[in-house]
Coordinates of C-alpha atoms in Angstrom, one line a residue:
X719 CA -224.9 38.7 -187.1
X720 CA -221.3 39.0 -188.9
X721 CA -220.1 35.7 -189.5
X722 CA -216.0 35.1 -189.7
X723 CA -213.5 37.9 -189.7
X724 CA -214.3 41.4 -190.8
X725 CA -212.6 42.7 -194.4
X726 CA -213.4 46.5 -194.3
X727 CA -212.7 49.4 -192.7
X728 CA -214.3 52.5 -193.1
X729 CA -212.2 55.2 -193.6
X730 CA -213.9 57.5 -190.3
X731 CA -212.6 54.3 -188.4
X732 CA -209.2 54.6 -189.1
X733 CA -206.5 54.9 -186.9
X734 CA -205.5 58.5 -186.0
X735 CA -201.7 57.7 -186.0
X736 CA -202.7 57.3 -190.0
X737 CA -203.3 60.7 -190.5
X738 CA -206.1 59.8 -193.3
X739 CA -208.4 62.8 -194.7
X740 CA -212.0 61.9 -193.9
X741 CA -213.4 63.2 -197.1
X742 CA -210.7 61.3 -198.9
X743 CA -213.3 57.9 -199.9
X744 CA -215.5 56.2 -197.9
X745 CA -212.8 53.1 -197.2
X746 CA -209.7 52.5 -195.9
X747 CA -207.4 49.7 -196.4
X748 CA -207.8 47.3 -193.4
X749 CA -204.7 45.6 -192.3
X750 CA -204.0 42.0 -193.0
X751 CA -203.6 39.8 -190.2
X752 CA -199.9 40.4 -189.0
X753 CA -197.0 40.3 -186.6
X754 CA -198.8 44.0 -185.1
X755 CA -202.4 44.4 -183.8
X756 CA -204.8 46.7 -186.4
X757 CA -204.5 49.6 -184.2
X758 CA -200.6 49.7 -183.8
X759 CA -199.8 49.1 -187.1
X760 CA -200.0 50.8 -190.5
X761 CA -200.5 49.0 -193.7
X762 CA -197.9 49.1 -196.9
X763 CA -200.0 50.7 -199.1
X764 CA -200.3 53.7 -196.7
X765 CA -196.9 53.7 -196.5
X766 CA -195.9 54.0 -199.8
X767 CA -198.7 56.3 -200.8
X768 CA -199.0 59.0 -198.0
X769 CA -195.7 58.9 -196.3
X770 CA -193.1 57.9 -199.4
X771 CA -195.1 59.9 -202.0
X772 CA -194.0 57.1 -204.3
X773 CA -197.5 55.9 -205.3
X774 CA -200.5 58.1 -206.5
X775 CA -203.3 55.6 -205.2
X776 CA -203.5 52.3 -203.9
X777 CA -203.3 50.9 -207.6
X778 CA -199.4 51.8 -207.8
X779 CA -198.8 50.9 -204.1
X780 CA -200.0 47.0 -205.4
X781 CA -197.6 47.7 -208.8
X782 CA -194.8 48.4 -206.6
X783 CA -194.8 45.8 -204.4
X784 CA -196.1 43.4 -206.4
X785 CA -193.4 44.1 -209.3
X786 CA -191.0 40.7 -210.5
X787 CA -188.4 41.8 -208.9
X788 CA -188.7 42.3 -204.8
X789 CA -189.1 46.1 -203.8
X790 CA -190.4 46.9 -200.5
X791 CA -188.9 44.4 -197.4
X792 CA -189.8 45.0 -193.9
X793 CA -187.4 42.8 -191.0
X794 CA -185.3 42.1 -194.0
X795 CA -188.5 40.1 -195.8
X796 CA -190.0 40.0 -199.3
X797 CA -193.7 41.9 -198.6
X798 CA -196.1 41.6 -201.3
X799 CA -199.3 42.1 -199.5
X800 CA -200.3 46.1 -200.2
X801 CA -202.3 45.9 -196.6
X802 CA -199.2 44.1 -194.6
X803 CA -198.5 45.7 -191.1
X804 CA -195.8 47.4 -190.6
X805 CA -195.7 48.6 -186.9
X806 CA -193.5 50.2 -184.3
X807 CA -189.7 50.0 -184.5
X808 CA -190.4 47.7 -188.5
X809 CA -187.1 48.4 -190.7
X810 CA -189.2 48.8 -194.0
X811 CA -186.3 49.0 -196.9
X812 CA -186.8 50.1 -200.7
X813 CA -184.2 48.5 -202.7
X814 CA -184.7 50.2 -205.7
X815 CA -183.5 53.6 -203.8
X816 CA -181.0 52.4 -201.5
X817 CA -183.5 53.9 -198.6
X818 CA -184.1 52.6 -195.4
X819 CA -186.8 53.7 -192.4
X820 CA -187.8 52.5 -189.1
X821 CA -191.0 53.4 -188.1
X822 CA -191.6 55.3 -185.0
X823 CA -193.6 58.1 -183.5
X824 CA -193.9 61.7 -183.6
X825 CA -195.0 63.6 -180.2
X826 CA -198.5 63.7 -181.8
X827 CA -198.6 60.0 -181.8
X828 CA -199.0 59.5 -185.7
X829 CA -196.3 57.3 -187.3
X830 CA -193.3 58.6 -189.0
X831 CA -190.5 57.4 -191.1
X832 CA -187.1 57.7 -189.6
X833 CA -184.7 57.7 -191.9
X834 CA -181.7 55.2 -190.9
X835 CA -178.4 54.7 -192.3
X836 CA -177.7 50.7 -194.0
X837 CA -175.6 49.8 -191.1
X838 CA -178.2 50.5 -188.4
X839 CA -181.2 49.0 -190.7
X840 CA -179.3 45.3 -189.8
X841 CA -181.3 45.4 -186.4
X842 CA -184.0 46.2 -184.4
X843 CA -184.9 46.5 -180.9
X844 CA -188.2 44.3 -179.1
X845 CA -190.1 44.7 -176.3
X846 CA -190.5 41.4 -174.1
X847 CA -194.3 40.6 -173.5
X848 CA -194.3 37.0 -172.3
X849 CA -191.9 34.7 -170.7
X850 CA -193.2 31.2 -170.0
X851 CA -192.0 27.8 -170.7
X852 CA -193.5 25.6 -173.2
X853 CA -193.4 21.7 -173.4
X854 CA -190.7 19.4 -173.1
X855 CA -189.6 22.8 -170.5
X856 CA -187.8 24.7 -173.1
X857 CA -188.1 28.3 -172.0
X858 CA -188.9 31.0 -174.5
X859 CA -189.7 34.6 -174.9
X860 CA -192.7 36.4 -177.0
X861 CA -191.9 39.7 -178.5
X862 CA -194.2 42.9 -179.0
X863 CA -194.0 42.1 -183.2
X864 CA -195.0 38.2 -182.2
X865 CA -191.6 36.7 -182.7
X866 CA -191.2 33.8 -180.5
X867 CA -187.6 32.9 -179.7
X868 CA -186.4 29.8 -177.6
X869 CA -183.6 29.8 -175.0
X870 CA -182.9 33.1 -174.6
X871 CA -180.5 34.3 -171.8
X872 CA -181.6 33.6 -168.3
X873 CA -181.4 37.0 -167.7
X874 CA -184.3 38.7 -169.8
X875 CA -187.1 39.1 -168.3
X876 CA -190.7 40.6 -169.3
X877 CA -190.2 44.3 -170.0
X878 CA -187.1 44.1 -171.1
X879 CA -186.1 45.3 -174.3
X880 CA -183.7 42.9 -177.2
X881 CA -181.5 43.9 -179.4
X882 CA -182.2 41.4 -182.9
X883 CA -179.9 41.1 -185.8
X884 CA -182.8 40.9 -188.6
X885 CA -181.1 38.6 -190.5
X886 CA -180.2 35.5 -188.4
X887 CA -183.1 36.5 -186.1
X888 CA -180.5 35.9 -183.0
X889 CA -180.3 38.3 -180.0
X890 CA -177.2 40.5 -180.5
X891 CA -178.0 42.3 -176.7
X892 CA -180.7 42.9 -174.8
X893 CA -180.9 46.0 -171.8
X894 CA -182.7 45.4 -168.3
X895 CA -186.0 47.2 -167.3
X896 CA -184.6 49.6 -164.2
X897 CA -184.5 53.4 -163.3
X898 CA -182.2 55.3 -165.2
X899 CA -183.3 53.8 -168.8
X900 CA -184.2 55.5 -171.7
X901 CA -187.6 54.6 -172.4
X902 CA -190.3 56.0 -175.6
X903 CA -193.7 56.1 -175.1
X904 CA -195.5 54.0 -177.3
X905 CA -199.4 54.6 -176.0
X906 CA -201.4 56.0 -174.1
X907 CA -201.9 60.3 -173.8
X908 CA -198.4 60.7 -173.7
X909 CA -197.6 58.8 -177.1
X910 CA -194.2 59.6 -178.5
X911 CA -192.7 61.1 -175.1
X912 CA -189.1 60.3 -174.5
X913 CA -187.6 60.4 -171.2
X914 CA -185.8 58.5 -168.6
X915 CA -187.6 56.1 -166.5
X916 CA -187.1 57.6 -162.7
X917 CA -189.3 55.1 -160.8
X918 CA -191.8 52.8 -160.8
X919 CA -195.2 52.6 -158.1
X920 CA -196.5 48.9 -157.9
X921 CA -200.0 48.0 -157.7
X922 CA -201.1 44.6 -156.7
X923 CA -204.0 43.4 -158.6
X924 CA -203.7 46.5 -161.1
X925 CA -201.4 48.5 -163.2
X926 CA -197.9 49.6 -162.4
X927 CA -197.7 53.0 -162.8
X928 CA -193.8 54.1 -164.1
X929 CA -192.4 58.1 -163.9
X930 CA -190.5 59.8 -166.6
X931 CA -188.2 62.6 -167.1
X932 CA -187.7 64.3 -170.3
X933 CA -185.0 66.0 -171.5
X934 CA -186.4 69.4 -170.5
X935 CA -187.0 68.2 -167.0
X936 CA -190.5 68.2 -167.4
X937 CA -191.8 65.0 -165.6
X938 CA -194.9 62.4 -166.6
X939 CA -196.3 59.3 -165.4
X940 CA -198.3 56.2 -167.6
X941 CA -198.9 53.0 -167.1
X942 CA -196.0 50.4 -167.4
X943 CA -197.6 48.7 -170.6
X944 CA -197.3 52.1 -172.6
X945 CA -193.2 52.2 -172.9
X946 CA -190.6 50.7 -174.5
X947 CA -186.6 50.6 -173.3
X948 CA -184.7 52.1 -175.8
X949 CA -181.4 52.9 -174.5
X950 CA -178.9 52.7 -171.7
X951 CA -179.2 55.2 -169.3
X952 CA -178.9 58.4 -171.7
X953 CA -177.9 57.2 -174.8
X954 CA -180.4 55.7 -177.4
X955 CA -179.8 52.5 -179.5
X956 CA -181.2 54.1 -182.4
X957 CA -181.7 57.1 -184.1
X958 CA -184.5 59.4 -182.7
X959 CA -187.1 61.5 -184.8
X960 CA -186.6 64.8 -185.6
X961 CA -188.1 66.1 -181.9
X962 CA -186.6 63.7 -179.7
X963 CA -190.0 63.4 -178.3
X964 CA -189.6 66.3 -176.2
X965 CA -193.5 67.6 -176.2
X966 CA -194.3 71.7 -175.8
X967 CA -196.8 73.3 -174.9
X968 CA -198.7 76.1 -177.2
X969 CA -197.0 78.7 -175.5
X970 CA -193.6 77.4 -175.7
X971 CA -194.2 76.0 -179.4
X972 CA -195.0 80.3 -179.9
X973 CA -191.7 81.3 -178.0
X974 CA -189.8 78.8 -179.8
X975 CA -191.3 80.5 -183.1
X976 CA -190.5 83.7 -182.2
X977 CA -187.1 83.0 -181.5
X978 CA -186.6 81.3 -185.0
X979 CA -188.3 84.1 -186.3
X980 CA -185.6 87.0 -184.6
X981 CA -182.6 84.7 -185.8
X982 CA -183.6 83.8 -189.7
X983 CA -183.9 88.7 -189.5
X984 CA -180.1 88.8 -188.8

């Protein structure tokens, strides 16, 4: 019987959205314990090494971040740890280059690196998990990256989505869960999917099922857990990744080649 927590992960039993060659080693770099579950999150040294080219192997992702003077911050914090989690909608900064990136999705559900400009890396947005109220009955909020945050407005509500000013950690503005919000898939088969949310089927004792519209009017459905409000009605909070998570099929990924194909000719 295994006895505490587990330290390894072999490298077959990596998450997909890593987008790790099998025959690469036998190992894999298992997240540390973190503000994002092992499955939704991807560790620095991945980062730094597969996605920002800037390390050769995991040796140079440790020298980097574990230089004297602070390199890599994710939320606007110091991270030494080479296996840290960075997950969905993290502002990971390299202040060496100037750069800064949120991480996101593509349409294939693998994370990307979305380049931002300085003046939009100062915040992030958060999904609202939990609401409750804790002892001495001061109400507080639990966020999808496990911030907790006490007295927030009356109004927010589980579902919602925050707007958080990374630095002072205070809410800046927050947008309502109802029809006509922008909303990105963040699980599920339709990982990565942007659309707005057109209704919402209630099921008592199971899963709400919610309806989306993308932006070429093609329409899905997932469950209520698997998206993530990230705009008023049409416009987005922040910047989207290079397909907007519109999804095509083979056949209209073809035309779509063809038609590049016939322009780059004249």
């Amino acid at each position: 019987m295994a006895r505490g927590p587990k330290k390894h992960l072999k490298r077959i039993r990596a998450p997909k959205a890593w987008m790790l060659d099998k025959l690469g080693g036998i190992f894999a770099p298992r997240p540390s314990q973190g503000p994002h579950k092992l499955a939704h999150s991807i560790p620095l040294s991945i980062i730094l090494q597969q996605r920002l080219k800037y390390a050769l192997n995991a040796t140079d992702a440790k020298h980097i971040l574990r230089d004297k003077e602070p390199n890599v911050f994710v939320d606007g914090k110091v991270r030494r740890d080479s296996k840290f989690p960075a997950g969905f909608m993290d502002v990971v900064s390299i202040r060496k280059t100037g750069e800064n990136f949120r991480v996101l999705y593509d349409i294939k559900g693998r994370f990307i690196l979305r380049t931002i400009k300085s003046d939009e890396a100062k915040f992030k947005l958060c999904k609202i998990v939990r609401r409750e109220v804790g002892p001495n009955k001061i109400p507080y909020i639990v966020t999808h990256d496990g911030r907790t945050i006490r007295y927030p407005n009356p109004d927010i509500d589980v579902n919602d989505t925050i707007k958080i000013d990374i630095e002072s950690g205070k809410i800046l503005d927050f947008i309502k869960f109802e029809t006509g919000q922008l909303v990105y898939t963040i699980q599920g088969n339709n990982i990565g999917r942007i659309g707005v949310l057109t209704s919402r089927d209630r099921h008592m004792g199971g899963f709400d099922i919610v309806h989306i519209r993308d932006a070429r009017g093609h329409n899905f459905a997932t469950r209520i857990g698997n998206i993530f409000i990230i705009g008023k009605g049409k416009n987005p909070a922040i910047s989207l990744p290079k397909e907007a998570g519109i999804y095509l099929t083979p056949v209209e990924k073809t035309i779509q080649a063809q038609q590049k194909g016939k322009k780059g000719r004249h």
